[in-house]
Amino acid sequence: MPNLILALDQGTTSSRAILFDRDGNARAAASQEFKQHYPQPGWVEHDAEEIWQTQRAVAESVLREAKAGPEDVAAIGITNQRETVVIWERATGKPIHHAIVWQCRRTAPMCDRIRAEGFDKTLREKTGLVTDAYFSGTKIAWLLENVPGARERAERGELACGTIDAWLIWNLTRGRSHVTDVSNASRTLLFNLQSLAWDEELLEYFRIPAALLPEVKPSSEVLGEASVFGGSILVAGVAGDQQASLFGQQCFARGATKNTYGTGCFLLMNTGAQIPRSVSGLVATVAWKRNGVTTYALEGSVFVAGAAIQWLRDELRIIREAAETEAMARAVKDTGGVYFVPAFVGLGAPHWDAYARGAIVGLTRGTNRNHLVRAALESIAYQTRAVVEAMAHDSGLRPEVLRVDGGAARNDFLCQFQADILGIPVERPAATESTALGAAYLAGLATGFWKDGATSFTPGGSAPSSAPRAGRCSAGRNLSRDSREAGISP
Ligand code: ADP
């Protein structure tokens, strides 16, 4: 009987693979970085072939490490960098251009034009998204416009397009499946949140032939059969990275919220079966679809979070490594009135001010490195609070606890300060791989590897249990490192 799930976590800078066992423990993990291409200032591209080759290599490497073959793997779950798009030839599987990455700003002028025409309101209404170069639609339009012959070939049905999940599944299935999942589709500016289908009016507006696009599938269902690992393995779970992390953090209940503290912060709140409408600068997105039920989420991104710590290290050079910041912040009783606004690249949710710039205020003769470090960490927490409050305002739901992951969530001071200013507990899972775990869960649930419960399910089989938590910060208390239950009812 297969006793493993293979999670493929295709990120912006690296491709990773993890084999999980029935208890949700990682048995083997591997990762490979790949090259970032910057053809012009503000432009970012990836070589889609390199993405596939590195992804395939790390998958083979974990199978080797665990001495496992396709017969030992119940299913593959995929999670991926979102919004990044590839167009390839159906006949050869060769990309017609580098992938255009979510960070790429080349379509910002196109977005200005859309806003000037007032079409941004239609886009917001139908897709839940803001008109920004971040999302896929304008990137696809750019490729059709700028790669010679692309539009004609797309219209003749010779080309296929997709986000990275679709590209990986195409390659895993040797071109037999051209599919994506609802969570990835909901990031394209082409997908109608209500009808859960590609929207004809939007396709027409962007002049994108429907024949180019993948079929949209639920996030937890058999989407294809991978045949590249020396046998056949079902691809049974797919979600964009932030949605996968929401699932991996077991945020199954309405109002359940997670924050990933990485370079920036990504907050998602489960809003249940209702499409959220934001008046506070958040986006509405599909969290996942499974068992015929679509779950939506509100999302807010903070552009600079852990990156503020990198700035202290690399530009100000007042720290040597990120981990030092915890002790430094604790070495002073407060910031001494210093506030840090790390708006280095403008401000994301809830402000969306592209022209805002950073500031450090309240400096006195007595300000020292520790105060600055503490102010930087606090700024991550303040920005997070602003998004949580916008979410509560827009959804009418108040999270009871904030689940956290990402590199900067290792910082106990940050987690405690976050709990204190939110007035709710902050919980950090023992398994730090929430994203890959989410993809594995989606695949394992679709194939009966794990059983479903009412609001939760039970990794490990039939005995009810929940994900172990490595740490919890109660508001106004110290972080307890005791392992504890997740606060969800299996
Ligand atoms: P990403 O996936 O965005 O690359 P990660 O989740 O790997 O990010 O987290 C890396 C970020 O976390 C970096 O910006 C780093 O400065 C920050 N970071 C890592 N460890 C700590 C720490 N102990 N305290 C504060 N920030 C940290």
Short mmCIF file of C-alpha atoms and ligand atoms in Angstrom, two decimals:
data_model
loop_
_atom_site.label_atom_id
_atom_site.label_comp_id
_atom_site.label_asym_id
_atom_site.label_seq_id
_atom_site.Cartn_x
_atom_site.Cartn_y
_atom_site.Cartn_z
CA MET A 1 0.00 0.00 0.00
CA PRO A 2 1.42 3.42 -0.86
CA ASN A 3 2.41 5.20 2.33
CA LEU A 4 3.73 8.52 1.04
CA ILE A 5 2.52 11.74 -0.57
CA LEU A 6 4.89 13.70 -2.78
CA ALA A 7 4.55 17.47 -2.47
CA LEU A 8 6.07 19.66 -5.18
CA ASP A 9 6.61 23.23 -3.98
CA GLN A 10 7.61 25.36 -6.95
CA GLY A 11 8.70 28.72 -5.52
CA THR A 12 10.01 31.97 -6.94
CA THR A 13 13.66 31.23 -6.27
CA SER A 14 13.75 27.45 -5.84
CA SER A 15 11.97 24.23 -6.69
CA ARG A 16 11.41 21.97 -3.72
CA ALA A 17 10.05 18.49 -3.12
CA ILE A 18 9.02 16.85 0.13
CA LEU A 19 7.79 13.30 0.78
CA PHE A 20 5.27 13.16 3.62
CA ASP A 21 4.19 10.06 5.50
CA ARG A 22 0.72 9.39 6.94
CA ASP A 23 1.49 11.35 10.10
CA GLY A 24 2.31 14.41 8.03
CA ASN A 25 6.03 14.05 8.82
CA ALA A 26 8.57 14.92 6.14
CA ARG A 27 10.52 11.78 5.21
CA ALA A 28 12.77 13.41 2.64
CA ALA A 29 13.20 16.91 1.26
CA ALA A 30 15.26 18.48 -1.50
CA SER A 31 15.52 21.87 -3.08
CA GLN A 32 17.26 23.46 -6.05
CA GLU A 33 17.62 27.12 -6.87
CA PHE A 34 17.27 28.38 -10.42
CA LYS A 35 18.26 31.48 -12.29
CA GLN A 36 16.40 34.78 -12.13
CA HIS A 37 16.44 36.79 -15.36
CA TYR A 38 16.20 40.59 -15.25
CA PRO A 39 16.12 41.71 -18.90
CA GLN A 40 15.27 45.32 -17.97
CA PRO A 41 14.87 47.25 -14.72
CA GLY A 42 11.65 46.08 -13.08
CA TRP A 43 11.28 43.06 -15.39
CA VAL A 44 11.58 39.52 -14.00
CA GLU A 45 11.59 36.27 -15.99
CA HIS A 46 12.20 32.57 -15.38
CA ASP A 47 13.21 29.90 -17.85
CA ALA A 48 10.19 27.58 -17.68
CA GLU A 49 12.27 24.62 -18.86
CA GLU A 50 14.65 25.18 -15.96
CA ILE A 51 11.69 25.32 -13.59
CA TRP A 52 10.52 21.94 -14.86
CA GLN A 53 14.00 20.40 -14.85
CA THR A 54 14.77 21.51 -11.29
CA GLN A 55 11.32 20.42 -10.11
CA ARG A 56 11.72 17.01 -11.70
CA ALA A 57 15.25 16.63 -10.31
CA VAL A 58 14.25 17.36 -6.71
CA ALA A 59 11.28 14.99 -6.98
CA GLU A 60 13.57 12.22 -8.21
CA SER A 61 16.05 13.05 -5.49
CA VAL A 62 13.54 12.64 -2.62
CA LEU A 63 12.25 9.39 -4.11
CA ARG A 64 15.83 8.11 -4.22
CA GLU A 65 16.57 9.32 -0.71
CA ALA A 66 13.48 7.56 0.67
CA LYS A 67 14.18 4.48 -1.51
CA ALA A 68 10.63 4.87 -2.81
CA GLY A 69 9.14 4.17 -6.22
CA PRO A 70 5.88 5.31 -7.81
CA GLU A 71 4.10 2.38 -6.13
CA ASP A 72 4.93 3.88 -2.71
CA VAL A 73 3.40 7.27 -3.52
CA ALA A 74 -0.37 7.64 -3.16
CA ALA A 75 -0.51 11.01 -4.93
CA ILE A 76 1.31 14.17 -5.90
CA GLY A 77 0.28 17.55 -4.51
CA ILE A 78 1.48 20.72 -6.20
CA THR A 79 1.86 24.21 -4.82
CA ASN A 80 3.44 27.00 -6.77
CA GLN A 81 4.52 30.60 -7.08
CA ARG A 82 1.32 32.28 -8.19
CA GLU A 83 0.45 34.55 -11.14
CA THR A 84 3.64 33.70 -13.10
CA VAL A 85 2.68 32.62 -16.64
CA VAL A 86 4.10 30.42 -19.39
CA ILE A 87 2.96 29.98 -22.99
CA TRP A 88 4.18 26.87 -24.78
CA GLU A 89 3.66 24.94 -28.04
CA ARG A 90 1.20 22.11 -27.73
CA ALA A 91 3.06 20.04 -30.35
CA THR A 92 6.52 20.21 -28.77
CA GLY A 93 5.94 21.38 -25.20
CA LYS A 94 8.51 24.14 -25.80
CA PRO A 95 7.85 27.55 -24.24
CA ILE A 96 7.62 30.39 -26.77
CA HIS A 97 9.20 32.84 -24.30
CA HIS A 98 10.55 32.92 -20.76
CA ALA A 99 7.88 32.80 -18.06
CA ILE A 100 6.82 36.27 -16.91
CA VAL A 101 7.11 36.30 -13.14
CA TRP A 102 4.58 37.78 -10.70
CA GLN A 103 7.12 40.40 -9.62
CA CYS A 104 7.55 41.69 -13.18
CA ARG A 105 6.33 45.27 -13.68
CA ARG A 106 6.38 45.33 -17.51
CA THR A 107 2.61 45.61 -17.76
CA ALA A 108 2.26 48.53 -15.33
CA PRO A 109 1.54 50.95 -18.24
CA MET A 110 -1.15 48.56 -19.51
CA CYS A 111 -2.71 48.65 -16.03
CA ASP A 112 -2.65 52.48 -16.08
CA ARG A 113 -4.57 52.38 -19.36
CA ILE A 114 -7.12 49.93 -17.97
CA ARG A 115 -7.71 52.21 -15.00
CA ALA A 116 -7.96 55.26 -17.25
CA GLU A 117 -10.68 53.46 -19.22
CA GLY A 118 -12.47 52.63 -15.96
CA PHE A 119 -12.36 48.89 -16.72
CA ASP A 120 -10.66 48.25 -13.37
CA LYS A 121 -14.11 48.36 -11.77
CA THR A 122 -15.35 45.50 -13.95
CA LEU A 123 -12.19 43.54 -13.17
CA ARG A 124 -12.64 44.10 -9.44
CA GLU A 125 -16.31 43.15 -9.59
CA LYS A 126 -15.77 39.95 -11.56
CA THR A 127 -12.37 38.72 -10.35
CA GLY A 128 -12.05 40.23 -6.86
CA LEU A 129 -8.62 41.57 -7.82
CA VAL A 130 -7.11 45.03 -8.15
CA THR A 131 -5.75 46.12 -11.53
CA ASP A 132 -2.04 45.58 -11.02
CA ALA A 133 0.83 44.15 -13.09
CA TYR A 134 1.16 41.51 -10.34
CA PHE A 135 -1.70 39.40 -11.75
CA SER A 136 -1.45 37.15 -14.83
CA GLY A 137 -3.95 38.60 -17.32
CA THR A 138 -1.88 41.52 -18.55
CA LYS A 139 1.22 39.29 -18.71
CA ILE A 140 -0.54 36.87 -21.09
CA ALA A 141 -1.79 39.82 -23.17
CA TRP A 142 1.79 41.15 -23.31
CA LEU A 143 3.16 37.81 -24.58
CA LEU A 144 0.48 37.55 -27.30
CA GLU A 145 1.23 41.13 -28.32
CA ASN A 146 5.02 40.94 -28.28
CA VAL A 147 6.13 37.43 -29.26
CA PRO A 148 6.07 37.32 -33.09
CA GLY A 149 3.22 35.19 -34.41
CA ALA A 150 1.93 34.31 -30.96
CA ARG A 151 -1.56 35.69 -31.37
CA GLU A 152 -2.20 33.93 -34.69
CA ARG A 153 -0.81 30.69 -33.36
CA ALA A 154 -2.91 31.00 -30.20
CA GLU A 155 -6.02 31.55 -32.30
CA ARG A 156 -5.21 28.46 -34.36
CA GLY A 157 -5.06 26.47 -31.10
CA GLU A 158 -1.35 25.67 -31.46
CA LEU A 159 -0.35 27.16 -28.11
CA ALA A 160 -1.16 26.45 -24.48
CA CYS A 161 -0.91 28.84 -21.57
CA GLY A 162 -0.95 28.44 -17.85
CA THR A 163 0.33 29.39 -14.45
CA ILE A 164 3.19 27.28 -13.08
CA ASP A 165 0.89 24.53 -11.77
CA ALA A 166 -0.50 23.99 -15.29
CA TRP A 167 3.02 23.97 -16.73
CA LEU A 168 4.18 21.34 -14.23
CA ILE A 169 1.12 19.13 -14.76
CA TRP A 170 1.57 19.34 -18.54
CA ASN A 171 5.13 18.09 -18.13
CA LEU A 172 4.35 15.52 -15.44
CA THR A 173 1.66 14.01 -17.69
CA ARG A 174 3.73 14.37 -20.87
CA GLY A 175 1.20 16.75 -22.37
CA ARG A 176 -1.91 14.68 -21.62
CA SER A 177 -3.42 17.15 -19.14
CA HIS A 178 -3.78 20.88 -19.65
CA VAL A 179 -5.42 21.84 -16.37
CA THR A 180 -5.17 24.32 -13.51
CA ASP A 181 -6.97 24.60 -10.19
CA VAL A 182 -9.45 27.24 -9.07
CA SER A 183 -7.05 28.91 -6.62
CA ASN A 184 -4.48 29.54 -9.36
CA ALA A 185 -7.15 30.54 -11.87
CA SER A 186 -8.45 33.14 -9.44
CA ARG A 187 -5.13 35.06 -9.72
CA THR A 188 -5.29 35.65 -13.47
CA LEU A 189 -7.73 38.61 -13.83
CA LEU A 190 -9.61 36.33 -16.29
CA PHE A 191 -11.54 34.12 -13.91
CA ASN A 192 -15.04 34.90 -12.72
CA LEU A 193 -15.31 34.31 -8.97
CA GLN A 194 -19.07 33.83 -9.18
CA SER A 195 -19.36 31.41 -12.11
CA LEU A 196 -15.96 29.81 -11.41
CA ALA A 197 -15.16 29.86 -15.13
CA TRP A 198 -13.02 31.89 -17.51
CA ASP A 199 -15.00 35.07 -18.17
CA GLU A 200 -15.81 35.73 -21.84
CA GLU A 201 -16.00 39.49 -21.48
CA LEU A 202 -12.57 39.57 -19.83
CA LEU A 203 -11.01 37.24 -22.41
CA GLU A 204 -12.36 39.48 -25.13
CA TYR A 205 -11.10 42.61 -23.39
CA PHE A 206 -7.57 41.20 -23.11
CA ARG A 207 -7.86 39.55 -26.57
CA ILE A 208 -6.99 36.14 -25.16
CA PRO A 209 -8.38 33.15 -27.13
CA ALA A 210 -10.17 30.67 -24.86
CA ALA A 211 -8.33 27.83 -26.65
CA LEU A 212 -5.12 28.97 -24.99
CA LEU A 213 -6.32 28.42 -21.43
CA PRO A 214 -6.28 25.29 -19.28
CA GLU A 215 -9.38 23.55 -18.02
CA VAL A 216 -10.15 24.66 -14.46
CA LYS A 217 -10.42 21.89 -11.87
CA PRO A 218 -11.06 21.67 -8.13
CA SER A 219 -7.99 21.86 -5.87
CA SER A 220 -8.45 18.41 -4.40
CA GLU A 221 -9.32 15.89 -7.10
CA VAL A 222 -7.42 13.77 -9.61
CA LEU A 223 -6.14 16.30 -12.16
CA GLY A 224 -3.87 14.01 -14.14
CA GLU A 225 -1.56 11.03 -14.08
CA ALA A 226 2.16 11.71 -13.82
CA SER A 227 4.17 9.28 -15.91
CA VAL A 228 7.72 10.57 -15.62
CA PHE A 229 8.93 8.78 -12.47
CA GLY A 230 9.14 5.29 -13.91
CA GLY A 231 5.50 4.49 -13.19
CA SER A 232 2.24 6.25 -12.78
CA ILE A 233 1.31 8.59 -9.87
CA LEU A 234 -1.93 10.57 -9.62
CA VAL A 235 -1.69 14.34 -9.41
CA ALA A 236 -4.51 14.95 -6.95
CA GLY A 237 -3.96 18.28 -5.20
CA VAL A 238 -3.09 21.75 -6.46
CA ALA A 239 -3.16 25.19 -4.87
CA GLY A 240 -1.24 28.43 -5.19
CA ASP A 241 1.38 28.83 -2.45
CA GLN A 242 -0.56 31.15 -0.13
CA GLN A 243 -3.78 29.15 -0.41
CA ALA A 244 -1.82 25.94 0.20
CA SER A 245 -0.34 27.49 3.32
CA LEU A 246 -3.86 28.44 4.52
CA PHE A 247 -4.86 24.80 4.01
CA GLY A 248 -1.66 23.45 5.53
CA GLN A 249 -2.28 25.62 8.60
CA GLN A 250 -5.71 23.96 8.82
CA CYS A 251 -7.55 27.26 8.54
CA PHE A 252 -10.74 25.42 7.58
CA ALA A 253 -13.24 27.47 9.58
CA ARG A 254 -14.72 30.80 8.46
CA GLY A 255 -12.63 33.58 9.96
CA ALA A 256 -9.53 31.37 10.38
CA THR A 257 -6.51 33.45 9.38
CA LYS A 258 -2.84 32.84 8.68
CA ASN A 259 0.12 35.09 8.09
CA THR A 260 3.32 34.07 6.34
CA TYR A 261 6.21 36.28 7.45
CA GLY A 262 8.80 36.10 4.68
CA THR A 263 10.35 38.84 2.58
CA GLY A 264 6.87 40.37 2.74
CA CYS A 265 3.79 39.22 4.62
CA PHE A 266 0.92 37.31 3.07
CA LEU A 267 -2.25 37.23 5.11
CA LEU A 268 -5.26 35.13 4.15
CA MET A 269 -8.58 34.83 5.94
CA ASN A 270 -11.00 32.01 5.15
CA THR A 271 -14.38 33.62 4.41
CA GLY A 272 -16.23 30.37 3.76
CA ALA A 273 -18.63 29.91 0.87
CA GLN A 274 -19.19 33.65 0.48
CA ILE A 275 -17.28 35.75 -2.01
CA PRO A 276 -15.80 38.51 0.14
CA ARG A 277 -16.14 42.12 -1.01
CA SER A 278 -13.40 44.40 0.17
CA VAL A 279 -13.68 48.13 0.61
CA SER A 280 -10.32 48.28 2.39
CA GLY A 281 -7.87 47.41 -0.35
CA LEU A 282 -7.81 43.63 0.11
CA VAL A 283 -8.32 41.17 -2.72
CA ALA A 284 -10.90 38.40 -2.91
CA THR A 285 -9.62 35.04 -4.03
CA VAL A 286 -10.57 31.38 -4.20
CA ALA A 287 -8.97 29.51 -1.32
CA TRP A 288 -9.75 26.04 -2.68
CA LYS A 289 -12.52 23.89 -4.03
CA ARG A 290 -13.03 20.40 -2.72
CA ASN A 291 -15.93 17.97 -2.37
CA GLY A 292 -17.94 20.29 -4.62
CA VAL A 293 -17.64 23.21 -2.21
CA THR A 294 -15.75 26.41 -3.01
CA THR A 295 -14.09 28.26 -0.16
CA TYR A 296 -13.11 31.89 -0.63
CA ALA A 297 -10.56 34.04 1.13
CA LEU A 298 -9.64 37.65 1.70
CA GLU A 299 -5.99 38.36 1.06
CA GLY A 300 -3.70 41.22 1.95
CA SER A 301 0.00 41.50 1.16
CA VAL A 302 2.60 43.60 2.93
CA PHE A 303 5.53 44.24 0.61
CA VAL A 304 8.35 44.68 3.12
CA ALA A 305 8.47 42.56 6.30
CA GLY A 306 11.55 40.32 6.72
CA ALA A 307 13.12 42.47 4.01
CA ALA A 308 13.35 45.29 6.59
CA ILE A 309 15.58 42.98 8.65
CA GLN A 310 17.68 42.25 5.56
CA TRP A 311 18.02 45.99 5.06
CA LEU A 312 19.34 46.42 8.62
CA ARG A 313 21.84 43.67 7.83
CA ASP A 314 22.93 44.55 4.28
CA GLU A 315 22.57 48.33 4.03
CA LEU A 316 22.78 49.75 7.58
CA ARG A 317 24.93 46.79 8.68
CA ILE A 318 23.84 47.04 12.30
CA ILE A 319 23.22 43.28 12.54
CA ARG A 320 25.16 40.32 11.18
CA GLU A 321 22.26 37.91 10.87
CA ALA A 322 18.49 38.01 11.17
CA ALA A 323 18.40 35.72 14.20
CA GLU A 324 20.25 38.30 16.35
CA THR A 325 17.31 40.67 16.20
CA GLU A 326 15.34 38.79 18.81
CA ALA A 327 17.84 39.30 21.64
CA MET A 328 18.51 42.88 20.54
CA ALA A 329 14.83 43.78 20.63
CA ARG A 330 14.54 42.26 24.08
CA ALA A 331 17.58 44.18 25.33
CA VAL A 332 15.51 47.40 25.44
CA LYS A 333 12.17 47.84 27.13
CA ASP A 334 10.64 49.63 24.14
CA THR A 335 11.73 51.50 21.02
CA GLY A 336 12.28 54.72 22.97
CA GLY A 337 9.68 56.44 20.79
CA VAL A 338 11.22 55.30 17.47
CA TYR A 339 8.89 54.21 14.66
CA PHE A 340 9.99 52.59 11.44
CA VAL A 341 7.85 52.64 8.27
CA PRO A 342 9.55 50.24 5.82
CA ALA A 343 7.71 51.53 2.74
CA PHE A 344 10.78 50.92 0.55
CA VAL A 345 8.71 49.96 -2.48
CA GLY A 346 5.51 51.78 -1.63
CA LEU A 347 2.83 50.28 0.59
CA GLY A 348 0.66 47.26 -0.20
CA ALA A 349 -2.56 46.34 1.59
CA PRO A 350 -4.47 48.11 2.94
CA HIS A 351 -2.95 51.39 1.66
CA TRP A 352 -1.87 50.59 -1.94
CA ASP A 353 0.32 53.64 -2.22
CA ALA A 354 2.96 53.00 -4.90
CA TYR A 355 4.63 56.32 -4.16
CA ALA A 356 5.04 55.99 -0.36
CA ARG A 357 8.65 55.71 0.82
CA GLY A 358 10.30 54.56 4.03
CA ALA A 359 10.76 56.63 7.18
CA ILE A 360 12.30 56.32 10.62
CA VAL A 361 10.93 58.89 13.05
CA GLY A 362 11.28 59.74 16.72
CA LEU A 363 15.08 59.51 16.88
CA THR A 364 16.73 61.02 19.95
CA ARG A 365 20.33 61.33 21.15
CA GLY A 366 19.74 58.16 23.15
CA THR A 367 18.52 55.99 20.26
CA ASN A 368 20.73 52.94 19.73
CA ARG A 369 20.89 49.89 17.44
CA ASN A 370 18.57 47.90 19.68
CA HIS A 371 15.87 50.54 19.42
CA LEU A 372 16.13 50.53 15.62
CA VAL A 373 16.03 46.74 15.45
CA ARG A 374 13.05 46.63 17.76
CA ALA A 375 11.26 49.30 15.72
CA ALA A 376 11.88 47.26 12.55
CA LEU A 377 10.39 44.11 14.09
CA GLU A 378 7.48 46.07 15.50
CA SER A 379 6.83 47.55 12.06
CA ILE A 380 6.23 44.03 10.72
CA ALA A 381 3.65 43.48 13.43
CA TYR A 382 1.97 46.88 12.94
CA GLN A 383 1.63 46.30 9.20
CA THR A 384 0.13 42.89 9.91
CA ARG A 385 -2.33 44.41 12.35
CA ALA A 386 -3.46 46.93 9.74
CA VAL A 387 -4.31 44.07 7.37
CA VAL A 388 -6.03 41.98 10.06
CA GLU A 389 -8.16 44.99 10.95
CA ALA A 390 -9.04 45.59 7.31
CA MET A 391 -10.04 41.93 7.07
CA ALA A 392 -12.21 42.13 10.17
CA HIS A 393 -13.83 45.28 8.81
CA ASP A 394 -14.54 43.85 5.35
CA SER A 395 -15.68 40.39 6.45
CA GLY A 396 -17.31 41.12 9.78
CA LEU A 397 -15.25 38.18 11.11
CA ARG A 398 -12.65 38.44 13.87
CA PRO A 399 -10.01 35.72 13.92
CA GLU A 400 -9.68 34.02 17.29
CA VAL A 401 -6.08 33.19 16.68
CA LEU A 402 -3.45 34.08 14.07
CA ARG A 403 -1.55 31.11 12.66
CA VAL A 404 1.92 32.03 11.48
CA ASP A 405 4.72 30.62 9.35
CA GLY A 406 7.61 31.85 7.19
CA GLY A 407 11.22 32.70 8.08
CA ALA A 408 10.57 35.68 10.34
CA ALA A 409 7.92 33.76 12.33
CA ARG A 410 10.87 32.00 13.98
CA ASN A 411 11.37 35.24 15.93
CA ASP A 412 9.71 34.78 19.34
CA PHE A 413 9.81 38.49 20.12
CA LEU A 414 7.95 39.27 16.90
CA CYS A 415 5.30 36.60 17.57
CA GLN A 416 4.77 37.82 21.14
CA PHE A 417 4.58 41.47 20.13
CA GLN A 418 2.11 40.50 17.38
CA ALA A 419 -0.10 38.69 19.89
CA ASP A 420 0.05 41.66 22.25
CA ILE A 421 -1.00 44.28 19.72
CA LEU A 422 -3.67 42.08 18.10
CA GLY A 423 -5.09 40.95 21.42
CA ILE A 424 -5.34 37.36 20.16
CA PRO A 425 -3.00 34.38 20.42
CA VAL A 426 -0.42 33.73 17.73
CA GLU A 427 0.30 30.09 16.91
CA ARG A 428 3.28 28.65 15.11
CA PRO A 429 3.11 25.06 13.84
CA ALA A 430 5.79 22.51 14.61
CA ALA A 431 6.07 21.67 10.94
CA THR A 432 7.35 24.80 9.29
CA GLU A 433 6.47 23.54 5.82
CA SER A 434 2.83 24.65 5.88
CA THR A 435 2.78 25.31 2.14
CA ALA A 436 4.04 21.91 1.02
CA LEU A 437 1.96 20.26 3.71
CA GLY A 438 -1.15 22.01 2.38
CA ALA A 439 -0.51 20.64 -1.10
CA ALA A 440 0.08 17.18 0.37
CA TYR A 441 -3.15 17.37 2.39
CA LEU A 442 -5.16 18.35 -0.72
CA ALA A 443 -3.72 15.39 -2.65
CA GLY A 444 -4.02 12.96 0.25
CA LEU A 445 -7.64 13.86 0.92
CA ALA A 446 -8.60 13.46 -2.74
CA THR A 447 -7.22 9.94 -2.84
CA GLY A 448 -8.45 8.68 0.54
CA PHE A 449 -4.90 8.64 1.92
CA TRP A 450 -6.23 10.86 4.70
CA LYS A 451 -9.79 10.90 5.98
CA ASP A 452 -12.04 13.90 6.06
CA GLY A 453 -13.64 15.22 9.25
CA ALA A 454 -16.19 17.97 9.76
CA THR A 455 -13.81 20.89 9.95
CA SER A 456 -10.58 18.99 10.08
CA PHE A 457 -9.15 15.64 9.15
CA THR A 458 -6.80 13.26 10.71
CA PRO A 459 -3.32 12.77 9.43
CA GLY A 460 -2.24 9.42 10.78
CA GLY A 461 -5.42 7.55 9.99
CA SER A 462 -8.49 7.15 12.12
CA ALA A 463 -7.35 8.35 15.55
CA PRO A 464 -8.43 11.98 15.86
CA SER A 465 -5.48 14.24 16.27
CA SER A 466 -4.52 17.66 15.08
CA ALA A 467 -1.39 19.31 13.89
CA PRO A 468 1.13 19.76 16.68
CA ARG A 469 1.88 23.39 17.53
CA ALA A 470 5.41 24.26 18.46
CA GLY A 471 4.63 27.55 20.07
CA ARG A 472 1.81 29.80 21.07
CA CYS A 473 1.96 33.42 22.17
CA SER A 474 -1.02 34.52 24.18
CA ALA A 475 -1.77 38.18 24.12
CA GLY A 476 0.16 39.80 26.95
CA ARG A 477 1.98 36.57 27.87
CA ASN A 478 5.23 34.90 27.02
CA LEU A 479 5.65 32.37 24.27
CA SER A 480 5.12 28.89 25.56
CA ARG A 481 7.24 26.38 23.74
CA ASP A 482 5.12 23.49 24.96
CA SER A 483 3.66 21.40 22.24
CA ARG A 484 -0.08 21.85 22.23
CA GLU A 485 -3.17 21.02 20.30
CA ALA A 486 -4.08 23.22 17.40
CA GLY A 487 -7.29 24.63 18.80
CA ILE A 488 -9.37 23.07 16.04
CA SER A 489 -11.75 20.24 16.58
CA PRO A 490 -11.00 17.17 14.55
P1 ADP B 1 10.86 34.14 1.44
O1 ADP B 1 10.11 32.85 1.28
O2 ADP B 1 10.07 35.38 1.19
O3 ADP B 1 12.20 34.14 0.76
P2 ADP B 1 11.43 33.21 4.14
O4 ADP B 1 10.14 32.64 4.63
O5 ADP B 1 12.53 32.27 3.80
O6 ADP B 1 11.19 34.26 2.99
O7 ADP B 1 11.94 34.21 5.28
C1 ADP B 1 13.09 34.98 5.07
C2 ADP B 1 12.90 36.35 5.67
O8 ADP B 1 12.72 36.24 7.06
C3 ADP B 1 14.09 37.25 5.43
O9 ADP B 1 13.62 38.50 4.96
C4 ADP B 1 14.75 37.40 6.80
O10 ADP B 1 15.25 38.71 6.99
C5 ADP B 1 13.62 37.11 7.74
N1 ADP B 1 14.06 36.40 8.95
C6 ADP B 1 14.63 35.17 9.03
N2 ADP B 1 14.88 34.83 10.30
C7 ADP B 1 14.46 35.86 11.07
C8 ADP B 1 14.45 36.13 12.47
N3 ADP B 1 14.90 35.24 13.35
N4 ADP B 1 13.93 37.31 12.86
C9 ADP B 1 13.44 38.21 11.99
N5 ADP B 1 13.43 38.00 10.66
C10 ADP B 1 13.94 36.87 10.20
#
